[in-house]
PDB file of C-alpha atoms and ligand atoms in Angstrom:
ATOM      1  CA  UNK Z  28      28.857  10.468  17.703  1.00  0.00           C
ATOM      2  CA  UNK Z  29      25.340  10.361  16.412  1.00  0.00           C
ATOM      3  CA  UNK Z  30      25.728   7.691  13.816  1.00  0.00           C
ATOM      4  CA  UNK Z  31      28.270   5.528  15.566  1.00  0.00           C
ATOM      5  CA  UNK Z  32      25.930   2.552  15.579  1.00  0.00           C
ATOM      6  CA  UNK Z  33      25.800   2.551  11.813  1.00  0.00           C
ATOM      7  CA  UNK Z  34      28.699   0.971  10.013  1.00  0.00           C
ATOM      8  CA  UNK Z  35      30.694   3.180   7.715  1.00  0.00           C
ATOM      9  CA  UNK Z  36      29.699   3.057   4.043  1.00  0.00           C
ATOM     10  CA  UNK Z  37      32.193   0.934   2.137  1.00  0.00           C
ATOM     11  CA  UNK Z  38      33.292   3.376  -0.486  1.00  0.00           C
ATOM     12  CA  UNK Z  39      32.415   6.739   1.011  1.00  0.00           C
ATOM     13  CA  UNK Z  40      34.583   9.705   0.049  1.00  0.00           C
ATOM     14  CA  UNK Z  41      32.113  11.948   1.807  1.00  0.00           C
ATOM     15  CA  UNK Z  42      32.348  10.278   5.174  1.00  0.00           C
ATOM     16  CA  UNK Z  43      31.704  13.056   7.668  1.00  0.00           C
ATOM     17  CA  UNK Z  44      33.742  13.880  10.714  1.00  0.00           C
ATOM     18  CA  UNK Z  45      31.693  12.399  13.519  1.00  0.00           C
ATOM     19  CA  UNK Z  46      32.817  15.013  15.998  1.00  0.00           C
ATOM     20  CA  UNK Z  47      31.479  17.921  14.042  1.00  0.00           C
ATOM     21  CA  UNK Z  48      28.050  19.362  14.602  1.00  0.00           C
ATOM     22  CA  UNK Z  49      25.448  17.697  12.389  1.00  0.00           C
ATOM     23  CA  UNK Z  50      23.239  19.965  10.366  1.00  0.00           C
ATOM     24  CA  UNK Z  51      20.026  19.019   8.591  1.00  0.00           C
ATOM     25  CA  UNK Z  52      21.820  19.182   5.241  1.00  0.00           C
ATOM     26  CA  UNK Z  53      24.863  17.273   6.470  1.00  0.00           C
ATOM     27  CA  UNK Z  54      22.891  14.399   7.909  1.00  0.00           C
ATOM     28  CA  UNK Z  55      20.693  14.253   4.789  1.00  0.00           C
ATOM     29  CA  UNK Z  56      23.710  13.916   2.565  1.00  0.00           C
ATOM     30  CA  UNK Z  57      25.426  11.333   4.699  1.00  0.00           C
ATOM     31  CA  UNK Z  58      22.346   9.159   5.043  1.00  0.00           C
ATOM     32  CA  UNK Z  59      21.377   9.379   1.373  1.00  0.00           C
ATOM     33  CA  UNK Z  60      24.862   8.163   0.525  1.00  0.00           C
ATOM     34  CA  UNK Z  61      24.634   5.386   3.099  1.00  0.00           C
ATOM     35  CA  UNK Z  62      21.259   4.232   1.730  1.00  0.00           C
ATOM     36  CA  UNK Z  63      22.593   4.339  -1.812  1.00  0.00           C
ATOM     37  CA  UNK Z  64      25.449   2.140  -0.744  1.00  0.00           C
ATOM     38  CA  UNK Z  65      22.969  -0.324   0.736  1.00  0.00           C
ATOM     39  CA  UNK Z  66      21.144  -0.492  -2.593  1.00  0.00           C
ATOM     40  CA  UNK Z  67      17.982   1.278  -1.417  1.00  0.00           C
ATOM     41  CA  UNK Z  68      15.989   2.409  -4.464  1.00  0.00           C
ATOM     42  CA  UNK Z  69      15.335   6.111  -3.871  1.00  0.00           C
ATOM     43  CA  UNK Z  70      17.972   6.954  -1.245  1.00  0.00           C
ATOM     44  CA  UNK Z  71      17.589  10.731  -1.122  1.00  0.00           C
ATOM     45  CA  UNK Z  72      13.798  10.696  -1.156  1.00  0.00           C
ATOM     46  CA  UNK Z  73      13.632   8.090   1.601  1.00  0.00           C
ATOM     47  CA  UNK Z  74      16.212   9.953   3.689  1.00  0.00           C
ATOM     48  CA  UNK Z  75      14.179  13.134   3.468  1.00  0.00           C
ATOM     49  CA  UNK Z  76      10.974  11.375   4.485  1.00  0.00           C
ATOM     50  CA  UNK Z  77      12.661   9.632   7.412  1.00  0.00           C
ATOM     51  CA  UNK Z  78      14.319  12.803   8.666  1.00  0.00           C
ATOM     52  CA  UNK Z  79      11.126  14.819   8.337  1.00  0.00           C
ATOM     53  CA  UNK Z  80       9.283  12.082  10.222  1.00  0.00           C
ATOM     54  CA  UNK Z  81      11.921  11.910  12.979  1.00  0.00           C
ATOM     55  CA  UNK Z  82      11.866  15.681  13.458  1.00  0.00           C
ATOM     56  CA  UNK Z  83       8.074  15.914  13.186  1.00  0.00           C
ATOM     57  CA  UNK Z  84       8.243  18.422  10.318  1.00  0.00           C
ATOM     58  CA  UNK Z  85       7.102  18.628   6.691  1.00  0.00           C
ATOM     59  CA  UNK Z  86       9.669  17.643   4.079  1.00  0.00           C
ATOM     60  CA  UNK Z  87       9.899  21.216   2.783  1.00  0.00           C
ATOM     61  CA  UNK Z  88      11.084  22.333   6.243  1.00  0.00           C
ATOM     62  CA  UNK Z  89      14.356  20.453   5.676  1.00  0.00           C
ATOM     63  CA  UNK Z  90      15.186  22.778   2.782  1.00  0.00           C
ATOM     64  CA  UNK Z  91      14.328  25.934   4.626  1.00  0.00           C
ATOM     65  CA  UNK Z  92      16.469  24.798   7.599  1.00  0.00           C
ATOM     66  CA  UNK Z  93      19.280  23.131   5.705  1.00  0.00           C
ATOM     67  CA  UNK Z  94      22.031  24.594   7.890  1.00  0.00           C
ATOM     68  CA  UNK Z  95      20.254  24.127  11.193  1.00  0.00           C
ATOM     69  CA  UNK Z  96      22.236  22.043  13.723  1.00  0.00           C
ATOM     70  CA  UNK Z  97      20.421  19.049  15.159  1.00  0.00           C
ATOM     71  CA  UNK Z  98      20.066  18.210  18.851  1.00  0.00           C
ATOM     72  CA  UNK Z  99      21.021  14.892  20.433  1.00  0.00           C
ATOM     73  CA  UNK Z 100      17.462  13.567  20.927  1.00  0.00           C
ATOM     74  CA  UNK Z 101      16.563  14.483  17.325  1.00  0.00           C
ATOM     75  CA  UNK Z 102      19.596  12.661  16.025  1.00  0.00           C
ATOM     76  CA  UNK Z 103      18.841   9.647  18.179  1.00  0.00           C
ATOM     77  CA  UNK Z 104      15.314   9.398  16.839  1.00  0.00           C
ATOM     78  CA  UNK Z 105      16.607   9.675  13.296  1.00  0.00           C
ATOM     79  CA  UNK Z 106      19.354   7.172  13.958  1.00  0.00           C
ATOM     80  CA  UNK Z 107      16.924   4.505  15.133  1.00  0.00           C
ATOM     81  CA  UNK Z 108      14.776   4.912  12.020  1.00  0.00           C
ATOM     82  CA  UNK Z 109      17.900   4.764   9.808  1.00  0.00           C
ATOM     83  CA  UNK Z 110      18.916   1.525  11.519  1.00  0.00           C
ATOM     84  CA  UNK Z 111      15.452   0.035  10.925  1.00  0.00           C
ATOM     85  CA  UNK Z 112      15.547   1.049   7.266  1.00  0.00           C
ATOM     86  CA  UNK Z 113      19.077  -0.309   6.845  1.00  0.00           C
ATOM     87  CA  UNK Z 114      17.649  -3.689   7.923  1.00  0.00           C
ATOM     88  CA  UNK Z 115      15.251  -3.375   5.000  1.00  0.00           C
ATOM     89  CA  UNK Z 116      12.119  -2.564   6.961  1.00  0.00           C
ATOM     90  CA  UNK Z 117       9.933  -0.605   4.522  1.00  0.00           C
ATOM     91  CA  UNK Z 118       9.971   3.141   4.990  1.00  0.00           C
ATOM     92  CA  UNK Z 119       6.167   3.098   5.051  1.00  0.00           C
ATOM     93  CA  UNK Z 120       6.053   0.916   8.182  1.00  0.00           C
ATOM     94  CA  UNK Z 121       8.636   3.102   9.933  1.00  0.00           C
ATOM     95  CA  UNK Z 122       6.777   6.334   9.305  1.00  0.00           C
ATOM     96  CA  UNK Z 123       3.407   4.609   9.789  1.00  0.00           C
ATOM     97  CA  UNK Z 124       1.559   6.081   6.821  1.00  0.00           C
ATOM     98  CA  UNK Z 125       1.606   6.238   3.054  1.00  0.00           C
ATOM     99  CA  UNK Z 126      -0.057   8.128   0.240  1.00  0.00           C
ATOM    100  CA  UNK Z 127      -2.583   6.579  -2.125  1.00  0.00           C
ATOM    101  CA  UNK Z 128      -4.987   8.433  -4.430  1.00  0.00           C
ATOM    102  CA  UNK Z 129      -3.752  11.698  -2.907  1.00  0.00           C
ATOM    103  CA  UNK Z 130      -4.820  10.680   0.601  1.00  0.00           C
ATOM    104  CA  UNK Z 131      -2.579   9.567   3.467  1.00  0.00           C
ATOM    105  CA  UNK Z 132      -3.357   6.201   5.015  1.00  0.00           C
ATOM    106  CA  UNK Z 133      -2.121   4.737   8.291  1.00  0.00           C
ATOM    107  CA  UNK Z 134      -0.239   1.541   7.557  1.00  0.00           C
ATOM    108  CA  UNK Z 135       1.371  -1.124   9.732  1.00  0.00           C
ATOM    109  CA  UNK Z 136       3.109  -4.459   9.116  1.00  0.00           C
ATOM    110  CA  UNK Z 137      -0.349  -6.100   9.352  1.00  0.00           C
ATOM    111  CA  UNK Z 138      -1.405  -4.641   6.006  1.00  0.00           C
ATOM    112  CA  UNK Z 139      -0.082  -4.477   2.490  1.00  0.00           C
ATOM    113  CA  UNK Z 140       1.465  -1.108   1.667  1.00  0.00           C
ATOM    114  CA  UNK Z 141      -0.896   0.577  -0.830  1.00  0.00           C
ATOM    115  CA  UNK Z 142       0.641   0.504  -4.323  1.00  0.00           C
ATOM    116  CA  UNK Z 143       0.339   3.136  -6.992  1.00  0.00           C
ATOM    117  CA  UNK Z 144      -0.777   0.570  -9.573  1.00  0.00           C
ATOM    118  CA  UNK Z 145      -3.850  -0.180  -7.448  1.00  0.00           C
ATOM    119  CA  UNK Z 146      -5.030   3.352  -8.240  1.00  0.00           C
ATOM    120  CA  UNK Z 147      -6.053   1.978 -11.648  1.00  0.00           C
ATOM    121  CA  UNK Z 148      -8.699  -0.144  -9.949  1.00  0.00           C
ATOM    122  CA  UNK Z 149      -9.972   2.925  -8.085  1.00  0.00           C
ATOM    123  CA  UNK Z 150     -10.056   4.955 -11.297  1.00  0.00           C
ATOM    124  CA  UNK Z 151     -12.010   2.271 -13.154  1.00  0.00           C
ATOM    125  CA  UNK Z 152     -14.477   1.798 -10.310  1.00  0.00           C
ATOM    126  CA  UNK Z 153     -14.973   5.569  -9.952  1.00  0.00           C
ATOM    127  CA  UNK Z 154     -15.717   5.757 -13.685  1.00  0.00           C
ATOM    128  CA  UNK Z 155     -18.342   3.005 -13.423  1.00  0.00           C
ATOM    129  CA  UNK Z 156     -20.046   4.193 -10.236  1.00  0.00           C
ATOM    130  CA  UNK Z 157     -23.523   5.689 -10.573  1.00  0.00           C
ATOM    131  CA  UNK Z 158     -25.429   7.917  -8.171  1.00  0.00           C
ATOM    132  CA  UNK Z 159     -25.982   5.877  -4.996  1.00  0.00           C
ATOM    133  CA  UNK Z 160     -23.938   2.850  -6.077  1.00  0.00           C
ATOM    134  CA  UNK Z 161     -23.312   0.183  -3.474  1.00  0.00           C
ATOM    135  CA  UNK Z 162     -19.818  -1.290  -3.524  1.00  0.00           C
ATOM    136  CA  UNK Z 163     -17.986  -4.037  -1.674  1.00  0.00           C
ATOM    137  CA  UNK Z 164     -14.204  -3.962  -1.235  1.00  0.00           C
ATOM    138  CA  UNK Z 165     -12.864  -7.420  -0.350  1.00  0.00           C
ATOM    139  CA  UNK Z 166      -9.386  -7.801   1.241  1.00  0.00           C
ATOM    140  CA  UNK Z 167      -9.568  -4.136   2.167  1.00  0.00           C
ATOM    141  CA  UNK Z 168      -6.264  -4.021   4.102  1.00  0.00           C
ATOM    142  CA  UNK Z 169      -5.824  -0.450   5.367  1.00  0.00           C
ATOM    143  CA  UNK Z 170      -9.039   0.440   3.511  1.00  0.00           C
ATOM    144  CA  UNK Z 171      -7.326   2.415   0.736  1.00  0.00           C
ATOM    145  CA  UNK Z 172      -9.621   1.288  -2.111  1.00  0.00           C
ATOM    146  CA  UNK Z 173     -12.951   1.765  -0.343  1.00  0.00           C
ATOM    147  CA  UNK Z 174     -11.928   5.021   1.346  1.00  0.00           C
ATOM    148  CA  UNK Z 175     -10.516   6.595  -1.836  1.00  0.00           C
ATOM    149  CA  UNK Z 176     -13.717   5.675  -3.655  1.00  0.00           C
ATOM    150  CA  UNK Z 177     -15.846   7.001  -0.828  1.00  0.00           C
ATOM    151  CA  UNK Z 178     -14.092  10.364  -1.226  1.00  0.00           C
ATOM    152  CA  UNK Z 179     -14.479  10.194  -5.009  1.00  0.00           C
ATOM    153  CA  UNK Z 180     -18.133   9.063  -5.051  1.00  0.00           C
ATOM    154  CA  UNK Z 181     -19.905  10.975  -2.274  1.00  0.00           C
ATOM    155  CA  UNK Z 182     -23.321   9.433  -2.954  1.00  0.00           C
ATOM    156  CA  UNK Z 183     -22.078   5.833  -2.812  1.00  0.00           C
ATOM    157  CA  UNK Z 184     -22.274   3.382   0.059  1.00  0.00           C
ATOM    158  CA  UNK Z 185     -19.574   0.826   0.838  1.00  0.00           C
ATOM    159  CA  UNK Z 186     -18.921  -2.436   2.583  1.00  0.00           C
ATOM    160  CA  UNK Z 187     -15.313  -3.416   3.142  1.00  0.00           C
ATOM    161  CA  UNK Z 188     -13.966  -6.615   4.664  1.00  0.00           C
ATOM    162  CA  UNK Z 189     -10.691  -8.153   5.736  1.00  0.00           C
ATOM    163  CA  UNK Z 190      -9.878 -11.395   7.492  1.00  0.00           C
ATOM    164  CA  UNK Z 191      -7.203  -9.790   9.688  1.00  0.00           C
ATOM    165  CA  UNK Z 192      -8.393  -8.036  12.877  1.00  0.00           C
ATOM    166  CA  UNK Z 193      -5.398  -5.651  12.709  1.00  0.00           C
ATOM    167  CA  UNK Z 194      -6.297  -4.664   9.149  1.00  0.00           C
ATOM    168  CA  UNK Z 195      -9.926  -4.195  10.179  1.00  0.00           C
ATOM    169  CA  UNK Z 196      -8.862  -1.805  12.972  1.00  0.00           C
ATOM    170  CA  UNK Z 197      -6.531   0.125  10.713  1.00  0.00           C
ATOM    171  CA  UNK Z 198      -9.209   0.474   8.030  1.00  0.00           C
ATOM    172  CA  UNK Z 199     -11.550   1.803  10.712  1.00  0.00           C
ATOM    173  CA  UNK Z 200      -8.983   4.403  11.795  1.00  0.00           C
ATOM    174  CA  UNK Z 201      -8.407   5.419   8.178  1.00  0.00           C
ATOM    175  CA  UNK Z 202     -12.134   5.736   7.517  1.00  0.00           C
ATOM    176  CA  UNK Z 203     -12.399   8.036  10.543  1.00  0.00           C
ATOM    177  CA  UNK Z 204      -9.337   9.998   9.468  1.00  0.00           C
ATOM    178  CA  UNK Z 205     -10.936  10.712   6.099  1.00  0.00           C
ATOM    179  CA  UNK Z 206     -14.407  11.248   7.575  1.00  0.00           C
ATOM    180  CA  UNK Z 207     -16.166   8.570   5.555  1.00  0.00           C
ATOM    181  CA  UNK Z 208     -17.058   6.169   8.402  1.00  0.00           C
ATOM    182  CA  UNK Z 209     -20.754   6.972   7.932  1.00  0.00           C
ATOM    183  CA  UNK Z 210     -20.664   5.471   4.409  1.00  0.00           C
ATOM    184  CA  UNK Z 211     -18.334   2.525   4.940  1.00  0.00           C
ATOM    185  CA  UNK Z 212     -19.457  -0.519   6.864  1.00  0.00           C
ATOM    186  CA  UNK Z 213     -16.453  -2.585   7.874  1.00  0.00           C
ATOM    187  CA  UNK Z 214     -16.521  -6.325   8.400  1.00  0.00           C
ATOM    188  CA  UNK Z 215     -14.079  -8.819   9.825  1.00  0.00           C
ATOM    189  CA  UNK Z 216     -14.143 -12.082   7.911  1.00  0.00           C
ATOM    190  CA  UNK Z 217     -13.373 -14.157   4.850  1.00  0.00           C
ATOM    191  CA  UNK Z 218     -14.542 -12.967   1.405  1.00  0.00           C
ATOM    192  CA  UNK Z 219     -18.369 -12.921   1.287  1.00  0.00           C
ATOM    193  CA  UNK Z 220     -19.005 -14.615   4.663  1.00  0.00           C
ATOM    194  CA  UNK Z 221     -19.473 -11.465   6.755  1.00  0.00           C
ATOM    195  CA  UNK Z 222     -21.767  -9.606   4.331  1.00  0.00           C
ATOM    196  CA  UNK Z 223     -23.807 -12.762   3.905  1.00  0.00           C
ATOM    197  CA  UNK Z 224     -24.323 -13.168   7.658  1.00  0.00           C
ATOM    198  CA  UNK Z 225     -25.129  -9.459   7.980  1.00  0.00           C
ATOM    199  CA  UNK Z 226     -27.750  -9.737   5.197  1.00  0.00           C
ATOM    200  CA  UNK Z 227     -26.131  -6.928   3.216  1.00  0.00           C
ATOM    201  CA  UNK Z 228     -27.741  -8.097  -0.045  1.00  0.00           C
ATOM    202  CA  UNK Z 229     -26.221  -7.384  -3.446  1.00  0.00           C
ATOM    203  CA  UNK Z 230     -23.751  -4.827  -4.793  1.00  0.00           C
ATOM    204  CA  UNK Z 231     -23.311  -2.783  -7.952  1.00  0.00           C
ATOM    205  CA  UNK Z 232     -19.554  -3.146  -7.839  1.00  0.00           C
ATOM    206  CA  UNK Z 233     -17.426  -5.799  -6.164  1.00  0.00           C
ATOM    207  CA  UNK Z 234     -13.786  -4.760  -5.905  1.00  0.00           C
ATOM    208  CA  UNK Z 235     -10.811  -6.808  -4.899  1.00  0.00           C
ATOM    209  CA  UNK Z 236      -7.046  -6.638  -4.915  1.00  0.00           C
ATOM    210  CA  UNK Z 237      -6.524 -10.176  -3.637  1.00  0.00           C
ATOM    211  CA  UNK Z 238      -3.262 -11.817  -2.616  1.00  0.00           C
ATOM    212  CA  UNK Z 239      -1.940 -13.047  -5.964  1.00  0.00           C
ATOM    213  CA  UNK Z 240       1.747 -13.935  -5.625  1.00  0.00           C
ATOM    214  CA  UNK Z 241       2.423 -17.653  -6.145  1.00  0.00           C
ATOM    215  CA  UNK Z 242       3.630 -19.081  -2.806  1.00  0.00           C
ATOM    216  CA  UNK Z 243       7.053 -20.141  -4.024  1.00  0.00           C
ATOM    217  CA  UNK Z 244       7.746 -16.748  -5.639  1.00  0.00           C
ATOM    218  CA  UNK Z 245       7.417 -14.816  -2.374  1.00  0.00           C
ATOM    219  CA  UNK Z 246      10.946 -15.834  -1.358  1.00  0.00           C
ATOM    220  CA  UNK Z 247      12.338 -14.232  -4.538  1.00  0.00           C
ATOM    221  CA  UNK Z 248      10.823 -10.797  -3.886  1.00  0.00           C
ATOM    222  CA  UNK Z 249      12.870  -7.923  -2.486  1.00  0.00           C
ATOM    223  CA  UNK Z 250      13.547  -8.184   1.263  1.00  0.00           C
ATOM    224  CA  UNK Z 251      11.215  -5.267   2.074  1.00  0.00           C
ATOM    225  CA  UNK Z 252       8.312  -7.337   0.750  1.00  0.00           C
ATOM    226  CA  UNK Z 253       9.282 -10.903   1.590  1.00  0.00           C
ATOM    227  CA  UNK Z 254      10.429 -10.193   5.123  1.00  0.00           C
ATOM    228  CA  UNK Z 255       8.043  -7.459   6.227  1.00  0.00           C
ATOM    229  CA  UNK Z 256       4.749  -7.384   4.326  1.00  0.00           C
ATOM    230  CA  UNK Z 257       2.071  -9.785   5.597  1.00  0.00           C
ATOM    231  CA  UNK Z 258       2.045 -13.176   3.854  1.00  0.00           C
ATOM    232  CA  UNK Z 259      -1.713 -13.191   4.302  1.00  0.00           C
ATOM    233  CA  UNK Z 260      -1.964 -10.216   1.942  1.00  0.00           C
ATOM    234  CA  UNK Z 261       0.529 -11.550  -0.618  1.00  0.00           C
ATOM    235  CA  UNK Z 262       0.166 -15.310  -0.881  1.00  0.00           C
ATOM    236  CA  UNK Z 263      -2.185 -16.383  -3.653  1.00  0.00           C
ATOM    237  CA  UNK Z 264      -1.536 -20.118  -3.248  1.00  0.00           C
ATOM    238  CA  UNK Z 265       0.466 -22.459  -5.440  1.00  0.00           C
ATOM    239  CA  UNK Z 266      -0.211 -20.679  -8.753  1.00  0.00           C
ATOM    240  CA  UNK Z 267      -1.256 -17.311  -7.305  1.00  0.00           C
ATOM    241  CA  UNK Z 268      -4.844 -17.767  -8.513  1.00  0.00           C
ATOM    242  CA  UNK Z 269      -6.520 -19.362  -5.523  1.00  0.00           C
ATOM    243  CA  UNK Z 270      -8.481 -16.223  -4.549  1.00  0.00           C
ATOM    244  CA  UNK Z 271      -9.832 -15.693  -8.074  1.00  0.00           C
ATOM    245  CA  UNK Z 272     -11.061 -19.308  -8.052  1.00  0.00           C
ATOM    246  CA  UNK Z 273     -13.214 -18.534  -5.030  1.00  0.00           C
ATOM    247  CA  UNK Z 274     -14.104 -14.922  -5.777  1.00  0.00           C
ATOM    248  CA  UNK Z 275     -15.334 -15.301  -9.345  1.00  0.00           C
ATOM    249  CA  UNK Z 276     -18.022 -17.952  -8.783  1.00  0.00           C
ATOM    250  CA  UNK Z 277     -19.041 -16.631  -5.340  1.00  0.00           C
ATOM    251  CA  UNK Z 278     -19.430 -13.010  -6.496  1.00  0.00           C
ATOM    252  CA  UNK Z 279     -22.303 -13.927  -8.843  1.00  0.00           C
ATOM    253  CA  UNK Z 280     -24.687 -14.329  -5.912  1.00  0.00           C
ATOM    254  CA  UNK Z 281     -23.753 -10.878  -4.562  1.00  0.00           C
ATOM    255  CA  UNK Z 282     -23.977  -8.768  -7.714  1.00  0.00           C
ATOM    256  CA  UNK Z 283     -27.008  -6.751  -8.767  1.00  0.00           C
ATOM    257  CA  UNK Z 284     -28.492  -7.281 -12.238  1.00  0.00           C
ATOM    258  CA  UNK Z 285     -26.014  -4.998 -13.990  1.00  0.00           C
ATOM    259  CA  UNK Z 286     -23.302  -5.378 -11.367  1.00  0.00           C
ATOM    260  CA  UNK Z 287     -19.619  -5.683 -12.145  1.00  0.00           C
ATOM    261  CA  UNK Z 288     -16.625  -7.300 -10.517  1.00  0.00           C
ATOM    262  CA  UNK Z 289     -13.316  -5.418 -10.742  1.00  0.00           C
ATOM    263  CA  UNK Z 290     -10.132  -7.168  -9.681  1.00  0.00           C
ATOM    264  CA  UNK Z 291      -6.453  -6.359  -9.696  1.00  0.00           C
ATOM    265  CA  UNK Z 292      -4.282  -9.100 -11.175  1.00  0.00           C
ATOM    266  CA  UNK Z 293      -0.579  -9.954 -11.191  1.00  0.00           C
ATOM    267  CA  UNK Z 294       1.744 -10.280 -14.126  1.00  0.00           C
ATOM    268  CA  UNK Z 295       0.810 -13.087 -16.502  1.00  0.00           C
ATOM    269  CA  UNK Z 296      -2.533 -13.812 -14.808  1.00  0.00           C
ATOM    270  CA  UNK Z 297      -4.888 -12.106 -17.302  1.00  0.00           C
ATOM    271  CA  UNK Z 298      -5.607 -15.158 -19.452  1.00  0.00           C
ATOM    272  CA  UNK Z 299      -6.347 -17.519 -16.561  1.00  0.00           C
ATOM    273  CA  UNK Z 300      -8.571 -14.984 -14.807  1.00  0.00           C
ATOM    274  CA  UNK Z 301     -10.404 -14.218 -18.058  1.00  0.00           C
ATOM    275  CA  UNK Z 302     -10.954 -17.924 -18.671  1.00  0.00           C
ATOM    276  CA  UNK Z 303     -12.439 -18.313 -15.195  1.00  0.00           C
ATOM    277  CA  UNK Z 304     -14.823 -15.407 -15.859  1.00  0.00           C
ATOM    278  CA  UNK Z 305     -15.841 -16.851 -19.240  1.00  0.00           C
ATOM    279  CA  UNK Z 306     -16.474 -20.294 -17.785  1.00  0.00           C
ATOM    280  CA  UNK Z 307     -18.764 -18.732 -15.148  1.00  0.00           C
ATOM    281  CA  UNK Z 308     -20.715 -16.874 -17.847  1.00  0.00           C
ATOM    282  CA  UNK Z 309     -19.585 -13.295 -17.041  1.00  0.00           C
ATOM    283  CA  UNK Z 310     -20.079 -10.750 -19.846  1.00  0.00           C
ATOM    284  CA  UNK Z 311     -18.267  -7.676 -21.181  1.00  0.00           C
ATOM    285  CA  UNK Z 312     -14.913  -8.903 -19.885  1.00  0.00           C
ATOM    286  CA  UNK Z 313     -12.120  -6.359 -20.207  1.00  0.00           C
ATOM    287  CA  UNK Z 314      -8.452  -6.457 -19.228  1.00  0.00           C
ATOM    288  CA  UNK Z 315      -6.964  -3.028 -18.531  1.00  0.00           C
ATOM    289  CA  UNK Z 316      -3.252  -2.269 -18.572  1.00  0.00           C
ATOM    290  CA  UNK Z 317      -1.358  -0.077 -16.119  1.00  0.00           C
ATOM    291  CA  UNK Z 318       0.999   2.750 -17.096  1.00  0.00           C
ATOM    292  CA  UNK Z 319       3.860   0.269 -17.347  1.00  0.00           C
ATOM    293  CA  UNK Z 320       1.869  -1.547 -20.058  1.00  0.00           C
ATOM    294  CA  UNK Z 321       1.179  -4.585 -17.848  1.00  0.00           C
ATOM    295  CA  UNK Z 322      -2.250  -6.193 -17.562  1.00  0.00           C
ATOM    296  CA  UNK Z 323      -3.376  -4.892 -14.196  1.00  0.00           C
ATOM    297  CA  UNK Z 324      -7.158  -4.875 -13.786  1.00  0.00           C
ATOM    298  CA  UNK Z 325      -9.903  -7.177 -15.018  1.00  0.00           C
ATOM    299  CA  UNK Z 326     -13.526  -6.152 -15.013  1.00  0.00           C
ATOM    300  CA  UNK Z 327     -16.593  -8.139 -15.958  1.00  0.00           C
ATOM    301  CA  UNK Z 328     -20.382  -7.917 -15.806  1.00  0.00           C
ATOM    302  CA  UNK Z 329     -22.545 -10.379 -13.932  1.00  0.00           C
ATOM    303  CA  UNK Z 330     -23.656 -13.419 -15.950  1.00  0.00           C
TER     304      UNK Z 330
HETATM  305  N1  LIG J 424      -6.914  -3.488  -0.553  1.00  0.00           N
HETATM  306  C1  LIG J 424      -5.549  -3.295  -0.159  1.00  0.00           C
HETATM  307  C2  LIG J 424      -4.759  -2.772  -1.352  1.00  0.00           C
HETATM  308  O1  LIG J 424      -5.181  -2.909  -2.430  1.00  0.00           O
HETATM  309  C3  LIG J 424      -4.940  -4.570   0.416  1.00  0.00           C
HETATM  310  C4  LIG J 424      -4.884  -5.709  -0.556  1.00  0.00           C
HETATM  311  C5  LIG J 424      -4.418  -7.024   0.056  1.00  0.00           C
HETATM  312  O2  LIG J 424      -4.284  -7.135   1.274  1.00  0.00           O
HETATM  313  N2  LIG J 424      -4.185  -7.990  -0.778  1.00  0.00           N
HETATM  314  O3  LIG J 424      -3.714  -2.206  -1.256  1.00  0.00           O
END
């Protein structure tokens, strides 16, 4: 009884006979229904990714082997990942990697899961980079911003820092995976501290997707985020703006003459962040929206 540890979906009309042989297609259908019942956003998609991961195959394989019966050990592996997901652990942490900017990144519960909206920051930075630009990615997490840009801008050089040792190690593994370690220098430490001690000098672009959720809003987020993603990567202090308050003044001393700072922001934060940039004398301030029409990225030129 492969799925006996999982409670029966409340309203299932498609509840399978547990004594029958499970096929790829059968287990996919059952689990997608189960996930739907649990309120998981993209039940079929997630089921396919989890099954492909548990079997060690590409997702397309599931469709070319739809009628294939599954063996006990395969079902057991799948069952344990279904149980984890049913407890709201993010799919990305179960399968251990996630796509961003068309690259796959190792992820773990020590880092924020890369979000599609953060690709806007990468796109803007790639558009501003010049031959040989030097960039600094602060709060690098799994390294997704710096590594994607390193692939996009082959003549650029990068520094990337994170305060979490686990994130630092993961970013290092991802840089090796994508063969850009020779152009990314990784640092462990808080904001500008490590590049200052290393005498890295100034940068053409400073990039940051800082923690920006107000502390008391974290508890209202979906369980996948509030219970599993690292608070360190989410919590932006009482009003969500505490990192911008430090970043914006401190970055001035680390930007080249025509250097820019590019930051991701949360909903409703554009005006406050813009005001901080204005009060520090930054120029050419622009707020860029994401595809959902929300203010997502702010960029500004050094005072
Ligand atoms: N740089 C990573 C990302 O943008 C992590 C950001 C963070 O930890 N706040 O996804």
